[in-house]
GROMACS .gro file of C-alpha atoms in nm:
model
  291
    1MET     CA    1  -0.515   1.698   0.636
    2LYS     CA    2  -0.612   1.729   0.283
    3ARG     CA    3  -0.748   1.433   0.128
    4ALA     CA    4  -0.937   1.550  -0.186
    5SER     CA    5  -0.612   1.532  -0.387
    6ARG     CA    6  -0.446   1.221  -0.256
    7LYS     CA    7  -0.508   1.003  -0.569
    8ALA     CA    8  -0.359   1.277  -0.810
    9ASP     CA    9  -0.039   1.296  -0.612
   10LYS     CA   10   0.039   0.926  -0.654
   11ARG     CA   11   0.102   1.034  -1.013
   12PRO     CA   12   0.346   1.279  -1.214
   13VAL     CA   13   0.167   1.641  -1.229
   14SER     CA   14   0.125   1.545  -1.588
   15SER     CA   15  -0.087   1.254  -1.709
   16ASP     CA   16   0.144   1.212  -1.983
   17PRO     CA   17   0.519   1.303  -1.879
   18ALA     CA   18   0.660   1.164  -2.202
   19ALA     CA   19   0.487   1.427  -2.385
   20ALA     CA   20   0.529   1.712  -2.142
   21ALA     CA   21   0.859   1.647  -2.069
   22PRO     CA   22   1.076   1.450  -2.316
   23SER     CA   23   1.354   1.392  -2.111
   24ALA     CA   24   1.431   1.228  -1.804
   25GLN     CA   25   1.608   1.532  -1.690
   26ALA     CA   26   1.317   1.731  -1.720
   27ALA     CA   27   1.078   1.483  -1.593
   28PHE     CA   28   1.218   1.472  -1.254
   29ALA     CA   29   1.041   1.745  -1.092
   30SER     CA   30   0.671   1.615  -1.199
   31TYR     CA   31   0.757   1.313  -1.011
   32ALA     CA   32   0.951   1.437  -0.720
   33ALA     CA   33   0.743   1.763  -0.624
   34PRO     CA   34   0.411   1.579  -0.544
   35LEU     CA   35   0.606   1.298  -0.347
   36VAL     CA   36   0.790   1.577  -0.138
   37GLY     CA   37   0.454   1.788  -0.093
   38GLU     CA   38   0.310   1.476   0.020
   39ALA     CA   39   0.569   1.374   0.252
   40ILE     CA   40   0.566   1.733   0.404
   41GLU     CA   41   0.189   1.703   0.466
   42TYR     CA   42   0.197   1.377   0.651
   43ALA     CA   43   0.476   1.499   0.873
   44ASN     CA   44   0.288   1.802   0.963
   45ALA     CA   45  -0.023   1.565   1.027
   46VAL     CA   46   0.172   1.348   1.274
   47ARG     CA   47   0.216   1.653   1.502
   48GLU     CA   48  -0.162   1.624   1.541
   49ASP     CA   49  -0.275   1.249   1.452
   50ALA     CA   50  -0.112   0.980   1.658
   51SER     CA   51  -0.324   0.721   1.452
   52PRO     CA   52  -0.103   0.420   1.314
   53GLU     CA   53  -0.238   0.534   0.992
   54ALA     CA   54  -0.082   0.872   0.985
   55LEU     CA   55   0.251   0.710   1.060
   56HIS     CA   56   0.238   0.464   0.808
   57LYS     CA   57   0.164   0.723   0.549
   58LEU     CA   58   0.469   0.918   0.608
   59ARG     CA   59   0.687   0.629   0.615
   60VAL     CA   60   0.550   0.516   0.269
   61SER     CA   61   0.578   0.835   0.130
   62LEU     CA   62   0.934   0.860   0.245
   63ARG     CA   63   1.027   0.524   0.097
   64ARG     CA   64   0.883   0.642  -0.228
   65LEU     CA   65   1.086   0.939  -0.200
   66ARG     CA   66   1.402   0.709  -0.145
   67SER     CA   67   1.318   0.478  -0.442
   68LEU     CA   68   1.259   0.772  -0.672
   69TRP     CA   69   1.611   0.908  -0.581
   70TRP     CA   70   1.747   0.573  -0.655
   71ALA     CA   71   1.579   0.564  -0.999
   72PHE     CA   72   1.729   0.890  -1.093
   73GLU     CA   73   2.091   0.782  -0.940
   74PRO     CA   74   2.279   0.765  -1.269
   75LEU     CA   75   2.175   1.136  -1.360
   76LEU     CA   76   2.287   1.283  -1.032
   77GLU     CA   77   2.604   1.349  -0.845
   78LYS     CA   78   2.679   1.013  -0.655
   79GLY     CA   79   2.766   1.165  -0.306
   80GLU     CA   80   2.468   1.401  -0.294
   81ASN     CA   81   2.196   1.120  -0.403
   82THR     CA   82   2.346   0.881  -0.139
   83ARG     CA   83   2.319   1.133   0.153
   84GLN     CA   84   1.956   1.220   0.037
   85ARG     CA   85   1.849   0.874   0.033
   86ALA     CA   86   2.014   0.820   0.369
   87LEU     CA   87   1.809   1.106   0.493
   88TYR     CA   88   1.490   0.965   0.387
   89LYS     CA   89   1.578   0.643   0.541
   90TYR     CA   90   1.656   0.820   0.875
   91LEU     CA   91   1.324   0.999   0.866
   92ALA     CA   92   1.127   0.685   0.758
   93ALA     CA   93   1.290   0.506   1.067
   94ALA     CA   94   1.175   0.763   1.302
   95ALA     CA   95   0.831   0.735   1.207
   96GLY     CA   96   0.857   0.365   1.194
   97LYS     CA   97   0.974   0.333   1.555
   98THR     CA   98   0.620   0.403   1.683
   99ARG     CA   99   0.448   0.194   1.388
  100ASP     CA  100   0.643  -0.087   1.510
  101TRP     CA  101   0.465  -0.069   1.843
  102ASP     CA  102   0.147  -0.041   1.671
  103ILE     CA  103   0.181  -0.357   1.468
  104LEU     CA  104   0.312  -0.580   1.783
  105ILE     CA  105   0.011  -0.449   1.983
  106GLU     CA  106  -0.243  -0.547   1.693
  107LEU     CA  107  -0.069  -0.894   1.688
  108LEU     CA  108  -0.103  -0.974   2.038
  109THR     CA  109  -0.449  -0.802   2.066
  110LYS     CA  110  -0.618  -0.974   1.745
  111GLU     CA  111  -0.443  -1.295   1.719
  112GLY     CA  112  -0.602  -1.458   2.040
  113ASN     CA  113  -0.267  -1.571   2.153
  114GLY     CA  114  -0.318  -1.536   2.546
  115ALA     CA  115  -0.079  -1.225   2.563
  116ARG     CA  116  -0.358  -0.956   2.590
  117ASP     CA  117  -0.264  -0.848   2.949
  118MET     CA  118   0.082  -0.714   2.814
  119VAL     CA  119  -0.106  -0.440   2.595
  120PRO     CA  120  -0.150  -0.188   2.849
  121LYS     CA  121   0.238  -0.182   2.911
  122LEU     CA  122   0.286  -0.194   2.529
  123GLN     CA  123   0.054   0.100   2.481
  124ASP     CA  124   0.256   0.306   2.739
  125ALA     CA  125   0.596   0.219   2.530
  126ARG     CA  126   0.420   0.341   2.217
  127VAL     CA  127   0.329   0.672   2.405
  128GLY     CA  128   0.696   0.719   2.453
  129ALA     CA  129   0.801   0.607   2.104
  130LEU     CA  130   0.556   0.859   1.929
  131ALA     CA  131   0.705   1.139   2.163
  132THR     CA  132   1.052   1.031   2.033
  133SER     CA  133   0.919   1.029   1.678
  134ARG     CA  134   0.748   1.357   1.691
  135GLU     CA  135   1.041   1.523   1.834
  136THR     CA  136   1.283   1.388   1.575
  137LEU     CA  137   1.098   1.494   1.290
  138SER     CA  138   1.042   1.833   1.436
  139ASN     CA  139   1.397   1.873   1.500
  140ALA     CA  140   1.486   1.763   1.142
  141ASP     CA  141   1.248   2.018   1.009
  142VAL     CA  142   1.131   1.803   0.732
  143LYS     CA  143   0.971   2.068   0.529
  144HIS     CA  144   1.318   2.263   0.474
  145LEU     CA  145   1.504   1.947   0.430
  146LEU     CA  146   1.278   1.805   0.166
  147ARG     CA  147   1.239   2.120  -0.040
  148GLU     CA  148   1.585   2.180  -0.018
  149ALA     CA  149   1.649   1.829  -0.164
  150LEU     CA  150   1.418   1.874  -0.442
  151SER     CA  151   1.570   2.210  -0.538
  152SER     CA  152   1.907   2.096  -0.530
  153ALA     CA  153   1.827   1.765  -0.736
  154SER     CA  154   1.621   1.972  -0.993
  155LYS     CA  155   1.869   2.235  -1.034
  156GLU     CA  156   2.142   1.951  -1.101
  157LEU     CA  157   1.912   1.796  -1.358
  158ASN     CA  158   1.803   2.123  -1.528
  159THR     CA  159   2.154   2.234  -1.574
  160ALA     CA  160   2.277   1.880  -1.733
  161HIS     CA  161   2.438   1.915  -2.069
  162GLU     CA  162   2.338   1.572  -2.161
  163ARG     CA  163   1.972   1.469  -2.197
  164MET     CA  164   1.842   1.137  -2.188
  165PRO     CA  165   1.486   1.039  -2.327
  166LEU     CA  166   1.245   0.945  -2.041
  167ARG     CA  167   1.105   0.646  -2.179
  168LYS     CA  168   1.468   0.497  -2.260
  169PHE     CA  169   1.602   0.598  -1.882
  170ALA     CA  170   1.266   0.452  -1.720
  171THR     CA  171   1.298   0.140  -1.911
  172ARG     CA  172   1.682   0.112  -1.816
  173ARG     CA  173   1.614   0.191  -1.448
  174VAL     CA  174   1.291  -0.090  -1.418
  175ALA     CA  175   1.516  -0.331  -1.591
  176ALA     CA  176   1.793  -0.278  -1.330
  177SER     CA  177   1.528  -0.300  -1.054
  178GLU     CA  178   1.393  -0.646  -1.211
  179ARG     CA  179   1.737  -0.804  -1.234
  180SER     CA  180   1.799  -0.679  -0.871
  181LEU     CA  181   1.471  -0.865  -0.746
  182LYS     CA  182   1.542  -1.179  -0.964
  183LYS     CA  183   1.884  -1.209  -0.789
  184ARG     CA  184   1.771  -1.188  -0.466
  185MET     CA  185   1.456  -1.412  -0.527
  186LYS     CA  186   1.734  -1.667  -0.621
  187ARG     CA  187   1.941  -1.615  -0.311
  188ALA     CA  188   1.601  -1.645  -0.099
  189ARG     CA  189   1.532  -1.972  -0.248
  190GLY     CA  190   1.847  -2.134  -0.185
  191ALA     CA  191   1.846  -1.970   0.175
  192LYS     CA  192   1.795  -2.156   0.486
  193ARG     CA  193   1.486  -2.079   0.683
  194SER     CA  194   1.664  -1.926   0.961
  195ASN     CA  195   1.805  -1.679   0.709
  196TYR     CA  196   1.534  -1.392   0.714
  197ALA     CA  197   1.771  -1.129   0.569
  198ALA     CA  198   1.743  -1.309   0.237
  199PHE     CA  199   1.366  -1.307   0.262
  200HIS     CA  200   1.393  -0.946   0.375
  201ASN     CA  201   1.604  -0.836   0.069
  202VAL     CA  202   1.336  -0.975  -0.160
  203ARG     CA  203   1.067  -0.772   0.003
  204LYS     CA  204   1.283  -0.426  -0.011
  205ALA     CA  205   1.367  -0.525  -0.389
  206GLY     CA  206   1.002  -0.600  -0.467
  207LYS     CA  207   0.886  -0.278  -0.329
  208LYS     CA  208   1.139  -0.062  -0.517
  209LEU     CA  209   1.025  -0.240  -0.850
  210ARG     CA  210   0.672  -0.181  -0.759
  211TYR     CA  211   0.719   0.189  -0.667
  212LEU     CA  212   0.962   0.228  -0.994
  213LEU     CA  213   0.651   0.076  -1.210
  214GLU     CA  214   0.403   0.326  -1.039
  215PHE     CA  215   0.621   0.621  -1.124
  216PHE     CA  216   0.710   0.505  -1.458
  217GLU     CA  217   0.429   0.273  -1.609
  218PRO     CA  218   0.265   0.566  -1.809
  219VAL     CA  219   0.561   0.573  -2.053
  220LEU     CA  220   0.665   0.230  -2.050
  221SER     CA  221   0.597   0.015  -2.362
  222GLY     CA  222   0.402  -0.289  -2.300
  223GLY     CA  223   0.178  -0.368  -1.993
  224ARG     CA  224   0.313  -0.466  -1.629
  225LYS     CA  225  -0.012  -0.594  -1.491
  226ARG     CA  226   0.132  -0.914  -1.428
  227THR     CA  227   0.437  -0.825  -1.292
  228LEU     CA  228   0.238  -0.579  -1.048
  229LYS     CA  229   0.049  -0.846  -0.960
  230ARG     CA  230   0.329  -1.056  -0.857
  231LEU     CA  231   0.478  -0.779  -0.653
  232LYS     CA  232   0.162  -0.707  -0.463
  233GLN     CA  233   0.174  -1.102  -0.379
  234ILE     CA  234   0.533  -1.054  -0.245
  235GLN     CA  235   0.470  -0.759  -0.051
  236LYS     CA  236   0.149  -0.919   0.122
  237ARG     CA  237   0.324  -1.243   0.197
  238PHE     CA  238   0.640  -1.109   0.285
  239GLY     CA  239   0.516  -0.794   0.476
  240THR     CA  240   0.309  -1.030   0.708
  241LEU     CA  241   0.656  -1.195   0.800
  242ASN     CA  242   0.827  -0.895   0.842
  243ASP     CA  243   0.556  -0.775   1.094
  244VAL     CA  244   0.618  -1.095   1.302
  245VAL     CA  245   0.978  -1.087   1.248
  246ALA     CA  246   1.004  -0.689   1.373
  247SER     CA  247   0.761  -0.749   1.677
  248GLU     CA  248   0.954  -1.042   1.793
  249MET     CA  249   1.275  -0.857   1.770
  250LEU     CA  250   1.102  -0.543   1.946
  251LEU     CA  251   0.952  -0.768   2.216
  252ARG     CA  252   1.284  -0.925   2.303
  253ASP     CA  253   1.481  -0.588   2.285
  254ASN     CA  254   1.227  -0.438   2.547
  255ILE     CA  255   1.153  -0.703   2.806
  256ALA     CA  256   1.270  -0.467   3.098
  257LEU     CA  257   0.955  -0.262   3.000
  258LEU     CA  258   0.713  -0.532   3.067
  259ALA     CA  259   0.797  -0.579   3.437
  260GLY     CA  260   0.522  -0.651   3.626
  261ALA     CA  261   0.305  -0.762   3.332
  262GLY     CA  262   0.376  -1.116   3.426
  263VAL     CA  263   0.667  -1.354   3.287
  264GLY     CA  264   0.412  -1.621   3.169
  265ASP     CA  265   0.267  -1.336   2.957
  266THR     CA  266   0.595  -1.234   2.792
  267ASP     CA  267   0.695  -1.593   2.737
  268ALA     CA  268   0.369  -1.706   2.590
  269ALA     CA  269   0.372  -1.387   2.360
  270LEU     CA  270   0.740  -1.463   2.251
  271GLN     CA  271   0.647  -1.840   2.192
  272TRP     CA  272   0.344  -1.741   1.966
  273LEU     CA  273   0.551  -1.492   1.777
  274ARG     CA  274   0.835  -1.766   1.739
  275LYS     CA  275   0.586  -2.009   1.604
  276GLU     CA  276   0.407  -1.752   1.373
  277ARG     CA  277   0.740  -1.646   1.231
  278LYS     CA  278   0.817  -1.998   1.135
  279ARG     CA  279   0.474  -2.040   0.957
  280ARG     CA  280   0.499  -1.735   0.776
  281MET     CA  281   0.848  -1.820   0.669
  282ARG     CA  282   0.709  -2.121   0.534
  283ALA     CA  283   0.457  -1.959   0.345
  284ALA     CA  284   0.692  -1.687   0.211
  285ALA     CA  285   0.940  -1.966   0.073
  286GLY     CA  286   0.629  -2.152  -0.066
  287LEU     CA  287   0.537  -1.833  -0.280
  288LEU     CA  288   0.879  -1.794  -0.424
  289ARG     CA  289   0.876  -2.145  -0.544
  290LYS     CA  290   0.565  -2.067  -0.742
  291LEU     CA  291   0.699  -1.739  -0.878
   0.00000   0.00000   0.00000
């Protein structure tokens, strides 16, 4: 996999999209093309590289694409935009199935919770999930799908009669994302500790806003360092909570796979995950109160 150009791919082709492409419509391809190329590269790499890192990078690149298509939603045909975002979600979920096993194995291996004897069976399950992920991504023909999505959206935007200044457009979409995050944070603050969905929605909204700021920061007026710092705090704190919640659910849904691993081991792992979930939920709630 090519790595030399990785940092450059995280920003639009032009270092100053406002100068190179004065309208949002014209700037779209400079944001989307590098992300599409990156996702295709990672999808190809997953065929040869079974490491957790490769799958994680593929999933992140697809999430970034989904956020970009959300950002340009007001300028794109609604039905097609919804289908494209659903496609990115589907492909990310395909990569995520294997990634979820990686997280569960990592938690049970490193946290000293007395459930390490289960790991060999979990690794077997991970091998099966990887085979399914690879098959799904291969059958989907990621390269063709993503290039077709880029071509279709670019054509629609380039032939649009109206034009909106990129800075004005970016400011509006970032503001909409900020309102969404604040609304979800307010709901989560008033939610019961058992209501994980409210916390999960904060994490998703924060991640979307962070991606939009990474896309548009060069053309936005004013600094966003403080906002990005807060978003990184949310992503880290709520991400560790999500890891435990997803791992607990995965283990409960696959109890039958652990036959022979020892009932005590399974019960001990679930008990530890349950306690860890409560601890991390308190930590996430504490961060919300500070922000």
